[in-house]
Amino acid sequence: MTLLFRGGFQMKLSKKLTTLAIVGAMSATAAVASAANIGLVNMSQVVNSYPGYGALDMKMQQVDAQYRPQIEKKVQEIEKIQDQTQAEAEFNKSVAPLLQKENEEINKIAQPMMQAIHNAVESIRVEKKMDVVLDDPYTIRAADANSKIENITNEVISRLKK
């Protein structure tokens, strides 16, 4: 169970980005069925280049450091419980609420940055008349030969720095 809590914000952010990639890929399926304008953006690079990301990351790490000891202590106690059903019930009662509070606090810190990134990506998508923007080039399995695929990562980073 302990592995669920290691990695701090980067792991949580990676999970969010992966989820966004999957949602984007599912949304892109119809657009990619025929010729399309497809944008690619490396979200990890954009986040790490975001103005003030270092300070935001430090705040998120502080939140993680605040909750981690409590969570790890509870998990150690739960790992001693032999009955799986009882262990799950205790996890849901004592650990899940702490995880939820931690995630809510981290999301409050990250939300303005993620909204700014979304706005930059969306404005570039509209300007370039792209049908879809994906954050993982490997989500494109096939595209019409007439489709245009363009990496807009540097444009997004540049727009965020203005």
mmCIF file of C-alpha atoms in Angstrom:
data_model
loop_
_atom_site.group_PDB
_atom_site.id
_atom_site.type_symbol
_atom_site.label_atom_id
_atom_site.label_comp_id
_atom_site.label_asym_id
_atom_site.label_seq_id
_atom_site.Cartn_x
_atom_site.Cartn_y
_atom_site.Cartn_z
ATOM 1 C CA MET A 1 0.000 0.000 0.000
ATOM 2 C CA THR A 2 2.818 2.407 0.742
ATOM 3 C CA LEU A 3 3.600 2.810 -2.953
ATOM 4 C CA LEU A 4 0.320 4.669 -3.367
ATOM 5 C CA PHE A 5 1.714 7.573 -1.376
ATOM 6 C CA ARG A 6 5.244 7.949 -2.697
ATOM 7 C CA GLY A 7 6.251 10.446 -5.373
ATOM 8 C CA GLY A 8 4.475 13.590 -4.194
ATOM 9 C CA PHE A 9 3.089 16.048 -6.681
ATOM 10 C CA GLN A 10 5.056 14.869 -9.719
ATOM 11 C CA MET A 11 3.343 11.478 -9.501
ATOM 12 C CA LYS A 12 -0.077 13.083 -9.037
ATOM 13 C CA LEU A 13 0.560 15.502 -11.879
ATOM 14 C CA SER A 14 1.744 12.655 -14.109
ATOM 15 C CA LYS A 15 -1.473 10.760 -13.364
ATOM 16 C CA LYS A 16 -3.522 13.848 -14.253
ATOM 17 C CA LEU A 17 -1.584 14.344 -17.458
ATOM 18 C CA THR A 18 -1.992 10.683 -18.365
ATOM 19 C CA THR A 19 -5.720 10.982 -17.744
ATOM 20 C CA LEU A 20 -5.844 14.098 -19.930
ATOM 21 C CA ALA A 21 -3.942 12.230 -22.650
ATOM 22 C CA ILE A 22 -6.376 9.320 -22.528
ATOM 23 C CA VAL A 23 -9.391 11.641 -22.619
ATOM 24 C CA GLY A 24 -7.769 13.578 -25.455
ATOM 25 C CA ALA A 25 -7.052 10.390 -27.352
ATOM 26 C CA MET A 26 -10.636 9.222 -26.960
ATOM 27 C CA SER A 27 -11.904 12.616 -28.092
ATOM 28 C CA ALA A 28 -9.469 12.586 -30.992
ATOM 29 C CA THR A 29 -10.646 9.254 -32.349
ATOM 30 C CA ALA A 30 -13.393 10.837 -34.446
ATOM 31 C CA ALA A 31 -11.177 13.698 -35.615
ATOM 32 C CA VAL A 32 -8.349 11.371 -36.616
ATOM 33 C CA ALA A 33 -10.644 9.164 -38.656
ATOM 34 C CA SER A 34 -10.128 11.511 -41.588
ATOM 35 C CA ALA A 35 -7.697 14.317 -42.413
ATOM 36 C CA ALA A 36 -7.185 16.460 -39.345
ATOM 37 C CA ASN A 37 -5.008 19.147 -37.895
ATOM 38 C CA ILE A 38 -3.467 17.598 -34.819
ATOM 39 C CA GLY A 39 -1.420 19.470 -32.249
ATOM 40 C CA LEU A 40 1.032 17.885 -29.860
ATOM 41 C CA VAL A 41 2.186 19.431 -26.590
ATOM 42 C CA ASN A 42 4.658 18.014 -24.082
ATOM 43 C CA MET A 43 2.769 18.853 -20.882
ATOM 44 C CA SER A 44 5.616 17.836 -18.608
ATOM 45 C CA GLN A 45 7.918 20.298 -20.377
ATOM 46 C CA VAL A 46 5.258 23.018 -20.279
ATOM 47 C CA VAL A 47 4.612 22.540 -16.549
ATOM 48 C CA ASN A 48 8.324 22.563 -15.722
ATOM 49 C CA SER A 49 8.762 25.745 -17.810
ATOM 50 C CA TYR A 50 5.775 27.496 -16.279
ATOM 51 C CA PRO A 51 6.769 30.867 -14.760
ATOM 52 C CA GLY A 52 6.895 30.432 -10.995
ATOM 53 C CA TYR A 53 6.613 26.646 -11.136
ATOM 54 C CA GLY A 54 9.474 26.246 -8.638
ATOM 55 C CA ALA A 55 7.563 28.194 -5.978
ATOM 56 C CA LEU A 56 4.343 26.312 -6.734
ATOM 57 C CA ASP A 57 6.162 22.999 -6.536
ATOM 58 C CA MET A 58 7.646 23.970 -3.158
ATOM 59 C CA LYS A 59 4.151 24.793 -1.844
ATOM 60 C CA MET A 60 2.839 21.457 -3.098
ATOM 61 C CA GLN A 61 5.770 19.641 -1.505
ATOM 62 C CA GLN A 62 4.995 21.403 1.794
ATOM 63 C CA VAL A 63 1.425 20.134 1.625
ATOM 64 C CA ASP A 64 2.718 16.656 0.852
ATOM 65 C CA ALA A 65 5.178 16.862 3.775
ATOM 66 C CA GLN A 66 2.331 17.929 6.051
ATOM 67 C CA TYR A 67 0.192 14.893 5.206
ATOM 68 C CA ARG A 68 2.802 12.212 4.449
ATOM 69 C CA PRO A 69 3.766 11.318 8.050
ATOM 70 C CA GLN A 70 0.116 10.909 9.075
ATOM 71 C CA ILE A 71 -0.680 8.843 5.999
ATOM 72 C CA GLU A 72 2.383 6.631 6.310
ATOM 73 C CA LYS A 73 1.679 5.993 10.005
ATOM 74 C CA LYS A 74 -1.898 4.964 9.229
ATOM 75 C CA VAL A 75 -0.755 2.760 6.350
ATOM 76 C CA GLN A 76 1.784 1.003 8.584
ATOM 77 C CA GLU A 77 -1.000 0.296 11.071
ATOM 78 C CA ILE A 78 -3.287 -0.979 8.323
ATOM 79 C CA GLU A 79 -0.590 -3.267 6.907
ATOM 80 C CA LYS A 80 -0.628 -5.138 10.245
ATOM 81 C CA ILE A 81 -4.316 -5.985 9.862
ATOM 82 C CA GLN A 82 -4.632 -9.568 8.614
ATOM 83 C CA ASP A 83 -8.241 -9.426 7.431
ATOM 84 C CA GLN A 84 -8.318 -7.793 3.972
ATOM 85 C CA THR A 85 -11.887 -6.527 4.347
ATOM 86 C CA GLN A 86 -11.089 -4.954 7.705
ATOM 87 C CA ALA A 87 -7.888 -3.431 6.281
ATOM 88 C CA GLU A 88 -9.805 -1.906 3.373
ATOM 89 C CA ALA A 89 -12.450 -0.535 5.712
ATOM 90 C CA GLU A 90 -9.785 1.050 7.915
ATOM 91 C CA PHE A 91 -8.042 2.489 4.843
ATOM 92 C CA ASN A 92 -11.307 4.046 3.657
ATOM 93 C CA LYS A 93 -12.002 5.402 7.144
ATOM 94 C CA SER A 94 -8.616 6.820 8.082
ATOM 95 C CA VAL A 95 -6.378 7.181 5.007
ATOM 96 C CA ALA A 96 -8.752 8.060 2.178
ATOM 97 C CA PRO A 97 -9.983 11.286 3.866
ATOM 98 C CA LEU A 98 -6.379 12.417 4.427
ATOM 99 C CA LEU A 99 -5.527 11.714 0.792
ATOM 100 C CA GLN A 100 -8.601 13.620 -0.326
ATOM 101 C CA LYS A 101 -7.696 16.650 1.810
ATOM 102 C CA GLU A 102 -4.115 16.574 0.525
ATOM 103 C CA ASN A 103 -5.289 16.363 -3.091
ATOM 104 C CA GLU A 104 -7.723 19.236 -2.576
ATOM 105 C CA GLU A 105 -4.982 21.457 -1.149
ATOM 106 C CA ILE A 106 -2.564 20.546 -3.942
ATOM 107 C CA ASN A 107 -5.253 21.156 -6.557
ATOM 108 C CA LYS A 108 -5.914 24.632 -5.108
ATOM 109 C CA ILE A 109 -2.240 25.430 -5.603
ATOM 110 C CA ALA A 110 -1.945 23.874 -9.078
ATOM 111 C CA GLN A 111 -5.343 24.885 -10.498
ATOM 112 C CA PRO A 112 -4.427 28.433 -11.630
ATOM 113 C CA MET A 113 -1.323 27.098 -13.409
ATOM 114 C CA MET A 114 -3.257 24.279 -15.066
ATOM 115 C CA GLN A 115 -5.992 26.727 -16.144
ATOM 116 C CA ALA A 116 -3.398 29.091 -17.655
ATOM 117 C CA ILE A 117 -1.814 26.176 -19.525
ATOM 118 C CA HIS A 118 -5.212 25.006 -20.756
ATOM 119 C CA ASN A 119 -6.076 28.524 -21.934
ATOM 120 C CA ALA A 120 -2.765 28.840 -23.823
ATOM 121 C CA VAL A 121 -3.195 25.445 -25.479
ATOM 122 C CA GLU A 122 -6.812 26.191 -26.390
ATOM 123 C CA SER A 123 -6.029 29.613 -27.879
ATOM 124 C CA ILE A 124 -3.237 28.134 -30.021
ATOM 125 C CA ARG A 125 -5.548 25.280 -31.061
ATOM 126 C CA VAL A 126 -8.189 27.786 -32.192
ATOM 127 C CA GLU A 127 -5.681 30.083 -33.950
ATOM 128 C CA LYS A 128 -4.141 27.181 -35.856
ATOM 129 C CA LYS A 129 -7.538 25.603 -36.544
ATOM 130 C CA MET A 130 -6.476 22.331 -34.948
ATOM 131 C CA ASP A 131 -9.091 19.682 -34.439
ATOM 132 C CA VAL A 132 -7.406 18.315 -31.342
ATOM 133 C CA VAL A 133 -4.287 18.791 -29.211
ATOM 134 C CA LEU A 134 -2.756 15.751 -27.536
ATOM 135 C CA ASP A 135 -0.105 15.669 -24.864
ATOM 136 C CA ASP A 136 1.345 12.342 -25.962
ATOM 137 C CA PRO A 137 2.422 11.648 -29.544
ATOM 138 C CA TYR A 138 1.981 7.919 -28.926
ATOM 139 C CA THR A 139 -1.769 8.333 -28.561
ATOM 140 C CA ILE A 140 -1.940 8.752 -32.332
ATOM 141 C CA ARG A 141 -2.109 5.233 -33.710
ATOM 142 C CA ALA A 142 -3.110 6.179 -37.200
ATOM 143 C CA ALA A 143 -4.056 9.305 -39.068
ATOM 144 C CA ASP A 144 -5.080 10.092 -42.592
ATOM 145 C CA ALA A 145 -2.068 10.787 -44.810
ATOM 146 C CA ASN A 146 -3.400 14.317 -45.340
ATOM 147 C CA SER A 147 -3.490 15.059 -41.610
ATOM 148 C CA LYS A 148 -1.161 17.732 -40.341
ATOM 149 C CA ILE A 149 0.597 16.984 -37.054
ATOM 150 C CA GLU A 150 2.387 19.873 -35.345
ATOM 151 C CA ASN A 151 4.247 20.135 -32.035
ATOM 152 C CA ILE A 152 3.119 23.340 -30.296
ATOM 153 C CA THR A 153 5.045 22.866 -27.022
ATOM 154 C CA ASN A 154 7.413 25.794 -27.544
ATOM 155 C CA GLU A 155 4.541 28.081 -28.556
ATOM 156 C CA VAL A 156 2.637 27.215 -25.385
ATOM 157 C CA ILE A 157 5.727 27.852 -23.231
ATOM 158 C CA SER A 158 6.363 31.139 -25.020
ATOM 159 C CA ARG A 159 2.755 32.265 -24.588
ATOM 160 C CA LEU A 160 2.825 31.473 -20.866
ATOM 161 C CA LYS A 161 5.962 33.564 -20.372
ATOM 162 C CA LYS A 162 4.332 36.710 -21.790
#
